[in-house]
Every structure is written in C-alpha cells, then in structure tokens.
XYZ file of C-alpha atoms in Angstrom:
639
model
C 13.694 -12.894 20.030
C 12.825 -9.205 20.547
C 14.957 -8.262 17.542
C 12.378 -9.889 15.253
C 9.855 -7.234 16.240
C 11.820 -4.450 14.611
C 11.548 -6.092 11.188
C 7.759 -5.630 11.174
C 6.000 -2.601 9.702
C 2.349 -1.933 10.378
C -0.312 -0.271 8.267
C -1.973 2.377 10.420
C -5.651 3.123 11.036
C -6.682 -0.315 12.157
C -5.484 -2.639 9.423
C -3.836 -5.531 11.279
C -1.447 -6.513 8.529
C 2.234 -7.460 8.482
C 4.439 -7.001 5.439
C 7.522 -9.220 5.395
C 8.864 -7.990 2.060
C 7.442 -5.900 -0.822
C 6.032 -8.660 -3.007
C 4.634 -10.796 -0.176
C 1.602 -9.284 1.582
C 0.423 -11.301 4.579
C -3.268 -11.146 5.287
C -3.108 -12.449 8.821
C -6.369 -14.304 9.369
C -5.724 -17.674 7.765
C -5.292 -19.514 11.040
C -8.925 -18.936 11.967
C -10.860 -19.477 8.758
C -11.350 -23.184 8.122
C -13.920 -24.454 5.662
C -15.905 -27.476 6.775
C -16.734 -28.305 3.183
C -13.629 -29.033 1.107
C -15.558 -28.247 -2.065
C -15.834 -24.579 -1.009
C -12.069 -24.180 -0.638
C -10.477 -21.732 -3.040
C -7.158 -23.593 -2.856
C -5.195 -26.226 -0.959
C -1.580 -25.771 0.097
C 0.419 -28.521 1.811
C -2.880 -30.226 2.631
C -4.304 -27.087 4.271
C -7.393 -25.406 2.765
C -7.772 -21.735 1.917
C -11.498 -21.328 2.485
C -13.845 -19.029 0.610
C -14.330 -17.052 3.829
C -10.592 -16.709 4.329
C -10.089 -15.525 0.767
C -12.933 -12.994 1.006
C -11.405 -11.641 4.230
C -8.060 -11.278 2.442
C -9.798 -9.359 -0.354
C -11.357 -7.007 2.186
C -7.991 -6.511 3.879
C -6.391 -5.687 0.530
C -9.241 -3.262 -0.131
C -8.517 -1.502 3.177
C -4.805 -1.295 2.351
C -5.504 0.237 -1.045
C -7.916 2.756 0.474
C -5.145 3.845 2.828
C -2.572 4.000 0.009
C -4.651 5.781 -2.671
C -6.828 7.982 -0.477
C -9.485 9.974 -2.371
C -8.295 8.604 -5.743
C -9.035 5.005 -4.739
C -11.349 3.065 -7.052
C -12.785 -0.234 -5.763
C -12.923 -1.501 -9.349
C -9.140 -1.876 -9.200
C -9.721 -5.094 -7.237
C -12.618 -6.308 -9.366
C -10.453 -8.156 -11.916
C -9.340 -11.799 -12.279
C -5.712 -10.654 -12.066
C -6.292 -8.846 -8.762
C -8.088 -11.840 -7.217
C -5.324 -14.161 -8.400
C -2.732 -11.835 -6.865
C -4.475 -11.927 -3.483
C -4.714 -15.718 -3.673
C -1.016 -15.989 -4.601
C -0.122 -14.095 -1.428
C -2.249 -16.431 0.686
C -0.695 -19.469 -0.999
C 2.792 -18.116 -0.335
C 1.928 -17.553 3.315
C 0.541 -21.075 3.675
C 3.618 -22.586 2.074
C 6.027 -20.623 4.289
C 3.947 -21.373 7.402
C 4.032 -25.097 6.628
C 7.814 -24.979 6.321
C 8.146 -22.989 9.563
C 6.079 -25.593 11.406
C 8.149 -28.392 9.895
C 11.317 -26.610 11.046
C 9.823 -26.350 14.587
C 10.464 -22.604 14.836
C 8.903 -20.971 17.908
C 8.357 -17.521 19.415
C 8.612 -17.018 23.171
C 5.780 -15.438 25.137
C 7.769 -12.295 26.127
C 8.687 -11.701 22.478
C 5.064 -12.089 21.423
C 3.690 -9.785 24.128
C 6.320 -7.156 23.431
C 5.477 -7.241 19.732
C 1.796 -6.638 20.473
C 2.521 -3.822 22.928
C 4.845 -2.095 20.462
C 2.597 -2.524 17.439
C 2.061 0.863 15.769
C -1.140 2.490 16.879
C -1.438 0.425 20.070
C 0.656 2.692 22.264
C -0.544 5.892 23.924
C 2.617 7.626 25.080
C 4.335 5.133 27.352
C 1.219 3.054 27.992
C -0.789 0.407 26.223
C -3.804 1.894 24.398
C -6.470 -0.597 25.414
C -9.293 1.273 23.647
C -7.505 1.267 20.308
C -6.563 -2.385 20.731
C -10.232 -3.320 21.237
C -11.251 -1.137 18.315
C -8.699 -2.704 15.977
C -9.786 -6.207 16.907
C -13.452 -5.331 16.481
C -12.813 -3.833 13.043
C -11.187 -7.079 11.933
C -13.754 -9.314 13.649
C -11.077 -11.022 15.765
C -10.554 -11.948 19.394
C -7.397 -11.275 21.375
C -6.433 -14.946 21.107
C -6.765 -14.844 17.344
C -4.587 -11.749 17.088
C -1.982 -13.368 19.366
C -1.878 -16.337 17.002
C -1.466 -14.049 13.989
C 1.447 -12.214 15.580
C 3.079 -15.469 16.662
C 2.756 -16.820 13.134
C 4.139 -13.624 11.594
C 7.172 -13.597 13.885
C 7.818 -17.279 13.219
C 7.645 -16.786 9.471
C 9.989 -13.810 9.753
C 12.624 -16.057 11.299
C 12.440 -18.391 8.316
C 12.498 -15.613 5.728
C 15.379 -13.809 7.453
C 17.443 -16.990 7.343
C 17.284 -16.795 3.541
C 17.324 -13.022 3.119
C 20.309 -12.375 5.400
C 22.563 -14.899 3.652
C 22.220 -13.553 0.101
C 25.452 -12.764 -1.739
C 25.782 -10.741 -4.946
C 28.587 -10.968 -7.486
C 31.423 -8.506 -6.841
C 32.505 -8.721 -10.490
C 29.002 -7.688 -11.565
C 29.091 -4.768 -9.104
C 32.472 -3.686 -10.474
C 31.239 -3.954 -14.068
C 28.168 -1.828 -13.297
C 30.374 0.766 -11.596
C 32.668 0.990 -14.628
C 29.709 1.398 -16.992
C 28.228 4.134 -14.799
C 31.527 6.017 -14.566
C 32.509 5.756 -18.253
C 32.691 9.206 -19.899
C 32.136 10.095 -23.560
C 33.233 13.315 -25.284
C 30.351 14.384 -27.488
C 29.525 17.119 -30.026
C 26.145 17.793 -31.636
C 24.996 19.048 -35.032
C 21.363 20.269 -35.096
C 18.896 20.218 -37.962
C 16.020 22.247 -36.523
C 12.640 21.954 -38.203
C 12.002 25.706 -37.853
C 14.927 26.307 -40.248
C 13.068 24.353 -42.943
C 9.677 26.073 -42.623
C 10.378 28.417 -45.516
C 10.829 25.424 -47.833
C 7.380 24.013 -47.089
C 4.436 24.769 -49.386
C 1.072 23.956 -47.821
C -1.901 23.515 -50.175
C -5.637 23.348 -49.454
C -5.571 19.755 -50.647
C -3.003 18.901 -47.936
C -5.135 20.600 -45.285
C -8.321 18.854 -46.387
C -6.513 15.501 -46.508
C -5.269 15.998 -42.951
C -8.774 16.940 -41.794
C -10.293 13.802 -43.357
C -7.522 11.460 -42.198
C -7.528 12.734 -38.587
C -11.262 13.207 -38.122
C -11.139 12.014 -34.492
C -8.946 14.968 -33.548
C -11.826 17.312 -34.367
C -14.713 15.371 -32.822
C -16.839 16.897 -30.096
C -18.137 13.971 -28.025
C -21.727 13.821 -26.832
C -22.063 15.667 -23.560
C -24.607 15.741 -20.746
C -25.299 18.386 -18.128
C -27.048 16.743 -15.197
C -28.174 17.162 -11.619
C -28.123 14.543 -8.879
C -28.815 13.811 -5.221
C -26.931 11.466 -2.899
C -28.159 9.633 0.200
C -25.539 8.191 2.538
C -24.878 7.385 6.181
C -22.624 10.434 6.411
C -25.351 12.744 5.114
C -27.908 11.268 7.520
C -25.407 11.565 10.370
C -24.921 15.264 9.619
C -28.667 15.742 10.133
C -28.705 14.051 13.557
C -28.839 16.232 16.679
C -27.328 14.664 19.812
C -28.255 15.950 23.265
C -25.897 16.209 26.228
C -28.079 13.681 28.057
C -27.530 11.103 25.292
C -23.794 11.710 25.390
C -23.683 11.254 29.166
C -25.760 8.070 29.001
C -23.560 6.585 26.293
C -20.450 7.506 28.264
C -21.723 5.822 31.446
C -22.810 2.686 29.563
C -19.444 2.331 27.853
C -17.122 3.685 30.522
C -14.964 0.563 30.356
C -13.961 1.548 26.814
C -12.402 4.725 28.200
C -10.704 3.029 31.119
C -7.057 2.055 31.130
C -6.454 -0.734 33.625
C -3.545 -0.723 36.002
C -0.231 -1.288 34.218
C 3.126 -2.241 35.591
C 6.643 -1.836 34.343
C 9.202 -4.462 35.151
C 12.670 -5.629 34.281
C 13.714 -9.252 34.430
C 16.637 -11.589 34.205
C 15.757 -14.837 32.402
C 17.738 -18.045 32.592
C 16.410 -20.533 30.050
C 15.248 -23.877 31.428
C 13.112 -26.388 29.544
C 10.341 -28.358 31.240
C 12.036 -31.684 30.522
C 15.549 -30.547 31.469
C 17.766 -33.089 33.199
C 18.044 -32.850 36.982
C 21.672 -31.784 36.783
C 20.804 -28.907 34.446
C 17.936 -27.833 36.709
C 20.248 -27.701 39.721
C 22.880 -25.780 37.782
C 20.446 -23.145 36.448
C 18.771 -22.712 39.850
C 22.134 -22.294 41.528
C 23.117 -19.570 39.068
C 19.707 -17.916 39.532
C 20.092 -17.973 43.351
C 23.511 -16.368 43.017
C 22.170 -13.614 40.746
C 19.210 -13.056 43.090
C 21.558 -12.590 46.000
C 23.584 -10.050 44.029
C 20.602 -7.902 42.975
C 19.099 -7.956 46.476
C 22.407 -6.878 47.914
C 22.692 -4.015 45.398
C 19.471 -3.381 43.390
C 21.216 -0.626 41.401
C 23.196 -3.374 39.635
C 20.042 -5.085 38.265
C 20.306 -3.586 34.754
C 23.987 -4.481 34.416
C 23.425 -8.033 35.643
C 20.465 -8.429 33.279
C 22.520 -7.205 30.325
C 25.360 -9.596 31.172
C 23.337 -12.659 32.177
C 19.733 -12.598 30.885
C 19.029 -15.043 28.072
C 16.093 -12.972 26.792
C 18.382 -11.217 24.316
C 15.830 -8.615 23.314
C 15.253 -7.198 26.793
C 18.811 -7.848 27.949
C 19.993 -5.046 25.641
C 17.830 -2.679 27.687
C 18.901 -3.941 31.073
C 15.995 -6.390 31.214
C 13.333 -3.673 30.755
C 9.966 -5.001 29.511
C 8.179 -1.626 29.464
C 4.599 -1.248 30.789
C 2.130 -4.121 30.444
C -1.440 -4.749 31.678
C -2.598 -7.704 33.756
C -2.795 -10.822 31.622
C -0.209 -9.699 29.081
C 2.497 -12.021 30.419
C 2.414 -15.736 31.204
C 0.463 -16.475 34.395
C 3.278 -17.146 36.854
C 5.165 -14.032 35.731
C 1.949 -11.977 35.700
C 0.900 -13.110 39.198
C 4.281 -12.260 40.656
C 4.540 -8.842 39.017
C 1.087 -7.750 40.185
C 1.727 -8.759 43.805
C 4.915 -6.721 44.113
C 5.453 -3.186 45.353
C 7.272 -0.590 43.303
C 11.049 -1.080 43.597
C 10.652 -4.625 44.994
C 12.654 -7.574 43.658
C 10.913 -10.957 43.433
C 12.159 -14.356 44.376
C 12.777 -16.944 41.649
C 9.745 -17.190 39.364
C 9.572 -20.258 37.129
C 7.609 -20.315 33.838
C 7.667 -22.479 30.718
C 10.570 -20.364 29.465
C 12.843 -20.719 32.453
C 13.596 -18.935 35.708
C 12.948 -15.203 36.075
C 14.144 -12.627 38.592
C 11.772 -9.655 38.426
C 12.271 -6.059 39.497
C 9.108 -3.918 39.539
C 10.151 -0.453 38.384
C 6.869 1.490 38.066
C 3.088 1.279 38.548
C 0.420 3.116 36.553
C -2.938 3.092 38.360
C -6.323 2.690 36.698
C -7.164 5.787 34.630
C -10.522 6.887 33.177
C -10.658 9.489 30.425
C -13.024 12.316 31.465
C -16.199 12.961 29.484
C -14.946 16.271 28.092
C -11.952 14.511 26.569
C -14.033 11.954 24.637
C -17.234 13.940 24.063
C -16.467 14.809 20.445
C -15.874 11.149 19.578
C -19.011 10.112 21.495
C -21.160 12.583 19.537
C -19.711 11.254 16.281
C -20.341 7.633 17.313
C -23.946 8.331 18.343
C -24.620 10.149 15.084
C -23.240 7.218 13.103
C -25.309 4.717 15.078
C -28.517 6.695 14.536
C -27.710 7.223 10.862
C -27.115 3.501 10.381
C -30.486 2.683 11.946
C -32.255 5.334 9.861
C -30.574 4.423 6.578
C -32.770 1.425 5.625
C -35.998 3.415 5.922
C -34.486 6.473 4.231
C -33.138 4.298 1.387
C -36.623 2.915 0.733
C -38.095 6.435 0.696
C -35.310 7.607 -1.615
C -35.802 4.715 -4.067
C -39.574 5.031 -4.196
C -39.660 8.825 -4.516
C -37.186 9.145 -7.405
C -39.241 6.510 -9.265
C -42.746 7.721 -8.437
C -41.958 11.411 -9.055
C -39.648 10.856 -11.988
C -39.780 14.355 -13.513
C -37.845 16.079 -10.742
C -35.397 15.468 -7.893
C -36.913 18.209 -5.789
C -39.421 15.905 -4.085
C -36.803 13.475 -2.758
C -34.515 16.376 -1.809
C -37.319 17.971 0.241
C -38.382 14.710 1.933
C -34.898 13.698 3.055
C -33.300 17.161 3.326
C -30.795 16.455 0.551
C -28.930 18.916 -1.638
C -29.366 18.855 -5.422
C -25.925 19.037 -7.025
C -25.077 19.883 -10.646
C -22.426 18.421 -12.933
C -21.522 19.554 -16.459
C -19.957 18.063 -19.602
C -20.286 14.404 -18.674
C -18.837 11.911 -21.160
C -20.354 8.494 -21.805
C -17.105 6.731 -20.867
C -15.338 7.098 -17.528
C -11.880 8.635 -17.634
C -9.086 6.055 -17.070
C -6.976 6.811 -14.025
C -9.635 8.958 -12.374
C -11.343 7.443 -9.299
C -14.822 5.967 -9.674
C -15.627 7.594 -6.317
C -15.968 10.856 -8.262
C -19.644 11.149 -9.222
C -18.750 12.477 -12.679
C -16.555 9.428 -13.312
C -18.635 6.671 -11.720
C -19.360 3.925 -14.323
C -22.777 3.054 -12.829
C -23.903 6.675 -12.860
C -22.609 7.306 -16.384
C -24.264 4.154 -17.714
C -27.606 5.174 -16.191
C -27.487 8.864 -17.128
C -26.664 8.002 -20.765
C -29.473 5.428 -21.010
C -32.106 6.006 -23.697
C -34.866 6.753 -21.169
C -32.750 9.294 -19.300
C -31.611 11.084 -22.464
C -34.930 11.237 -24.306
C -37.449 11.628 -21.487
C -35.123 13.290 -18.961
C -36.602 11.128 -16.216
C -34.831 10.471 -12.922
C -32.554 7.472 -13.175
C -33.354 4.675 -10.736
C -31.567 4.746 -7.390
C -28.137 3.127 -7.750
C -25.678 2.114 -5.034
C -22.315 3.697 -5.839
C -20.693 2.701 -2.528
C -21.717 0.856 0.650
C -24.758 2.632 2.169
C -24.613 5.297 -0.539
C -27.461 5.778 -3.051
C -27.551 8.184 -5.956
C -30.145 9.334 -8.459
C -29.841 11.946 -11.189
C -31.498 13.328 -14.274
C -30.406 14.890 -17.553
C -30.807 18.665 -17.718
C -29.274 19.125 -21.181
C -27.994 16.710 -23.832
C -25.551 17.653 -26.603
C -25.131 14.947 -29.280
C -21.722 14.154 -30.749
C -20.535 16.461 -33.558
C -17.493 17.411 -35.600
C -15.868 20.818 -35.736
C -16.282 22.443 -39.197
C -13.213 22.494 -41.423
C -13.087 26.281 -41.572
C -13.151 26.491 -37.772
C -10.042 24.312 -37.415
C -8.253 25.224 -40.657
C -5.667 27.418 -38.917
C -4.857 24.666 -36.425
C -4.494 22.133 -39.234
C -2.212 24.444 -41.194
C 0.132 24.822 -38.212
C 0.256 21.051 -37.715
C 0.865 20.279 -41.379
C 3.566 22.954 -41.545
C 5.283 21.498 -38.479
C 5.057 17.931 -39.809
C 6.433 18.804 -43.247
C 9.278 20.939 -41.825
C 10.245 18.148 -39.439
C 10.267 15.690 -42.343
C 12.636 17.917 -44.318
C 14.911 18.364 -41.276
C 15.039 14.616 -40.712
C 15.797 13.938 -44.371
C 18.650 16.469 -44.369
C 20.019 15.074 -41.119
C 19.971 11.465 -42.311
C 21.766 12.452 -45.520
C 24.458 14.251 -43.506
C 24.794 11.268 -41.143
C 25.588 8.905 -44.019
C 28.199 11.336 -45.358
C 29.881 11.646 -41.937
C 30.105 7.889 -41.546
C 31.956 7.807 -44.845
C 34.201 10.815 -44.107
C 34.650 12.520 -40.725
C 33.995 16.264 -40.644
C 33.722 18.429 -37.507
C 32.423 21.544 -39.291
C 29.161 22.792 -37.809
C 29.352 20.702 -34.639
C 29.102 22.259 -31.172
C 31.854 22.406 -28.577
C 32.804 19.125 -26.897
C 30.756 18.105 -23.833
C 31.551 15.172 -21.561
C 28.673 12.815 -20.822
C 28.291 9.808 -18.554
C 25.470 7.961 -16.870
C 26.341 10.027 -13.802
C 26.548 13.348 -15.666
C 23.489 13.800 -17.836
C 23.623 17.002 -19.956
C 20.607 19.134 -20.843
C 19.478 17.090 -23.827
C 16.411 14.954 -24.524
C 16.410 11.635 -22.717
C 16.064 9.696 -26.008
C 19.190 11.377 -27.354
C 21.102 10.781 -24.123
C 20.293 7.057 -24.206
C 21.206 6.839 -27.892
C 24.653 8.332 -27.177
C 25.276 5.888 -24.318
C 24.156 2.901 -26.411
C 26.181 3.853 -29.484
C 28.841 1.405 -30.718
C 32.169 3.078 -29.895
C 34.580 0.373 -31.019
C 35.621 2.709 -33.825
C 35.957 6.457 -33.166
C 34.672 8.899 -34.049
C 31.220 7.286 -33.795
C 28.001 8.914 -34.932
C 24.377 8.534 -33.923
C 21.297 10.336 -35.263
C 18.095 10.910 -33.319
C 14.815 12.628 -34.173
C 13.330 14.915 -31.529
C 9.562 15.245 -32.127
C 8.515 18.835 -32.712
C 12.132 20.059 -32.692
C 14.142 18.442 -35.473
C 16.954 15.967 -36.057
C 20.300 15.841 -34.206
C 23.594 14.113 -35.019
C 25.915 13.304 -32.131
C 29.660 12.798 -32.700
C 31.464 10.704 -30.065
C 35.184 11.375 -30.243
C 36.663 9.992 -27.017
C 35.974 7.375 -24.317
C 37.423 7.644 -20.774
C 37.117 5.484 -17.661
C 35.960 8.287 -15.368
C 36.760 8.796 -11.675
C 35.808 6.019 -9.212
C 33.614 7.085 -6.270
C 34.041 4.642 -3.329
C 30.891 5.860 -1.543
C 28.694 5.475 -4.629
C 30.233 2.098 -5.440
C 29.495 0.877 -1.910
C 25.896 2.079 -2.257
C 25.475 0.305 -5.615
C 26.955 -2.861 -4.153
C 24.474 -2.703 -1.276
C 21.618 -2.271 -3.747
C 22.806 -5.371 -5.596
C 22.940 -7.271 -2.289
C 19.373 -6.195 -1.510
C 18.225 -7.192 -4.974
C 19.905 -10.583 -4.609
C 18.253 -11.038 -1.206
C 14.809 -10.280 -2.632
C 15.408 -12.666 -5.517
C 16.591 -15.404 -3.154
C 13.494 -14.996 -0.988
C 11.233 -15.016 -4.032
C 12.901 -18.159 -5.407
C 12.753 -19.824 -1.992
C 9.033 -19.145 -1.638
C 8.348 -20.332 -5.176
C 10.201 -23.556 -4.304
C 8.119 -23.933 -1.117
C 4.906 -23.415 -3.119
C 5.990 -26.131 -5.543
C 6.868 -28.414 -2.645
C 3.472 -27.739 -1.035
C 1.597 -29.116 -4.092
C -0.831 -26.246 -4.572
C -4.317 -27.000 -5.891
C -6.513 -24.074 -7.022
C -10.303 -24.291 -7.340
C -10.882 -21.901 -10.269
C -14.663 -22.075 -9.894
C -14.484 -21.006 -6.243
C -11.875 -18.324 -7.003
C -14.177 -16.661 -9.545
C -17.441 -17.318 -7.716
C -20.018 -14.577 -7.129
C -19.218 -14.539 -3.416
C -15.569 -13.865 -4.143
C -16.293 -11.190 -6.695
C -18.400 -9.298 -4.235
C -15.888 -9.476 -1.439
C -14.765 -5.856 -1.708
C-alpha cells in the first residue's frame, strides 16, 4: 500500500517519469496513446500496440531527461541514432510486457495509496500543502489531464508490486561472496627492479636521417588544419523576450485573468481507521466488520486522544496506520467521493460516523483545515513578467524569423543589416575546424554541425557571403559569414626538429630500457637473484601502492603457484619494471567490508533476476516490431 510510494523516484522540473530500476525507464503515457491504424504501430506487445504517437512522446520524454542530466553539455544528436531509438522502444516494450503480466495477476492499487502517491510526488508539495499550480503546470507540459496522470501513477505502482516480488526474493551465492572476499584480502610481498629510460639516453645516437624519417612517417602530428574566423548572429525566442517591455498594467491584467492559477483551494487534513470490506462480502462478514467498526467508533468518541493508537493497532490501511492514520492535507476531490464528502462537511477536531467506500468502512478524524489562499501580485510578479515576455516573443518570432531569413540572403555581404533591423548582437568566433569536436555539445555555436557545414561551404569560403539562415534549435535561427580563412598546412621540418629530436630520443631510450629489462627477466626466471631490487612492499586489492595501475594489475594477475614469481611491465615514457613476488598471505578478514560486498552481490543478483524476468515476459508477450515505422521520418524528428 503506502509503502510502495517510497520506492519511486521522480525527475524534477516537470518530467512526469518513474524509474523502477536503472535499466528500465518508464515513459508513463502508454495508456493514453492508441493508434487507430495498426499499420502505424511501431510495435505490438501481448496484442497491445505501441503507436507512433506513443513512441514519439517517449522520445521527447527521454530528450527531457537527458537535458536535465547533461545540462549545458547536452547534444540532441545523442538521440538521433538507430541505437537510441531502439533503446527507447525496448523500454516501452518492457513496460508493456510487465503491465500485461500485472493485469493478468490482478494486482491493484487502492485509492488512498494512489492519492497519497500523487500528493507526495516530488515537486508537487509546497511546504505542507499540495502545490496546485505546479501540478497544473506539470500536466500541461506533458499534455495530460488529471485522469491520465492518475492512470499513469496507478500503473506505475501496480508494476512496482510485480517487480518487487522478484527483486526482493533474489539470493546470491555465499560461497561466491566468500571467494571474492578472500581474493580481495590476499596479500603479496613484492619487490621492484627499475630500468628507467633516462638511464639509457647516453647510449642513444640520433641522426638527421632518423629525424627526417620520423617527420615523414608521422606527418599528421605536424599538420595545421584549415581554420576559419567567423562572425554570426542568432535569433531566438529568448533574445526577442529580452527586448520586450512589460507594463504594470499588463501584469495586473494578466494576474486578474489567471488568478485561479495562483489560488490554493481549501485543504483538509484527516486521519482515518480503515476496516477492509469488499462490495460482494457475505452478510456475516459485513455484520462482523460493522460491529468492530461501531466498537472502535465508540472508543474514539469516548476518548479522541486515543485515535492515533487505535488507528495504528486496527487500521488495515497499512501505510497510514504507521502514522496513526494520518493522511496529510488533501484538496477537495482528491479522495473517493464518500470519503471526500464526509471530510469536507466536518469541523476541525470532529470525528465522523461510519463512512463506507469501495475499500471498506472508514472512521475519520478531521485534524486541520487550510482555507483558500491566493498568492499576492507582488509574490508572483516576476514570474508574470517572464511569462508575458515569452508569450509576446513567441507571437513575434514567426515574423522576425521571416525578416531574419530574407535579410541575410538579400544583403549577403554583411550581417550588420539584420543585426540593426532586429536589434541583434554580432558575435565573433575564431579557429573553427571543419569537423565538430567529439564529446563537446552541439549547442555550442563553434561545435554545431549545421553551422560548421554551412560556414565551410564553398560559397561561404570563397565569396565570404552570409550563410543561409539555419535552425540550430527549436525557435533558434543562426546566420554567419567567414571573416578569414586559413587553408590546411604542415609545419616546416626545421620548425619542429627540436620536438622530433626529443621524441626520437625518448623512444629509442625506452626501447633500450625495455630490451635490458626483458633480458634480465629471462635470467631471473632461470636463476633467482635479489640484487638491485627494492625493499619488500605488501600489496593487495585493498592496499594499492603508489605504482602505475597497469603494473599493479600485472602483479595481482601473476601466476604465483611457484615462488618467487616474476612479472615485467613497460611503463610508457618511464621505462621497464620487473616485479618479484616472494610471499602470499591470506590477509585479515574485515566483517564490515565482507557484509558490504555480500550486499552488493545481493543487489547485483536482484537486478539480474529482474532483467531476466522482464526478458522472459517480453518473450512470452510475442513482441512484433515494425522496423519501417521505428525508423520513419516522424520518429526521427521526434526530439
């Protein structure tokens, strides 16, 4: 019941999305998107269609999630791949398959559990009260009604019951946990013999032929790529909004017209005792439950201070029973009708009679009342000004976009004309490369593929004309022009000769060090000799010394059936090292760490069990994927 709520985590800032476990993202709108034409379905799962509209909505939801996760470094192109679209579809398929199984298993969620989940959803609470404005805003952003969101939450909570049944019964092998602990704790006594490349520098003779050969063989190291210095202008809703002036009269008018958005309706706080009773219960059961309810009612009316204790001991709504029956604050209409009607007729401190709903018989105690509250104008003025600016900017954008597009084309020799007409700022950017930089966000002008493709076009480079207006983001146009072009070139040999000499010297010295080290390693394997080795250091997977990670792993992986054991490892730029392993010990057990590792194994087993269970449900659901619809133009443009 209420305990299911605590397993949910919500993405903030308006994304109505529930994550059940890391690899299974639920997109939460599938119950409301049904394709009338089966041919437009992207997939079918257990006889249920995943429509094109539903899939596109899931893509948009994933886009919103990634924007929240990556922030300024987010690049929308990350979703514009077949693999990304398939991943989104796989999540929808998994959800469909699990939902079908939950329905088959006849799992349900009670109305109090559902309403409590909605009221406690992150971002929907303002202090101790329900944030009605944010709730409306969240629904509007997702294009959903309250009924649709209720259905999503009910479905999510139902699915969680099914998944928990698998996840909470996972068992990991204790012998495996013990083996891992022993491996982690095992200690090795180690000495090291270094062959440092710097000690072999004096033996290296570098000739001009070697330098020239390196220069010719590694030509790419000395290339100077073609570069462009450019200027650009951007037109966007945000820029237009910054130009809008909003009067106090407009703010007041908007406030009065939308006052309901800043009004919090009356809310009431109640506690209840619930005795479960089904609609079709036998007469004997009905009499028995009513008799118990009458007895409890008599007790709480005799001593209202005992209500919380009696609720904790007797209420069958386990979630609220833990809190003495407390249901927190709720607005009118949040609870089932009979409960709602009773609660909103009562006075503060009053105890109701027996109230019967589809869930059973309730005894209600009204504990607090919050009257209707309206946020004053001063408190919301800043947001109102921002909203009005955005509205005006949105209306002005279409006309401004046409002016922008026409001007950069008609007056192609300069950006000044369009900057003057639309009050835009001409920005400059230097040393642009033809290719975007992997890992850098496309939202950066200097790394945007569309902009780079246009600015490096033949017309832009040769004639230095304005590039045509391109849309680099929703309601965001950009144009630019080349100020200076530097063709690709190669640094002269004499300019880089000193750099090449240092690299060749380092490479040759390292080669000599490695050769000497490998020769010594073979000799040691034939006849043990501790001369030249460092003092003994004890290493384990829990006690990493200050050595290179590659060397550390090599020591731990070394075959130690016969001691002493030797292992050689090259450290780039440093030299060659030989490690001598002379002793193996079990190490000291740590009960706390072992318990933690065992818990991690349990969690891993639980995740694997859930994954395997869902894969089995997908197979059982007989999934059919429409590849043509999945890769259609409509889908590709979803983000």
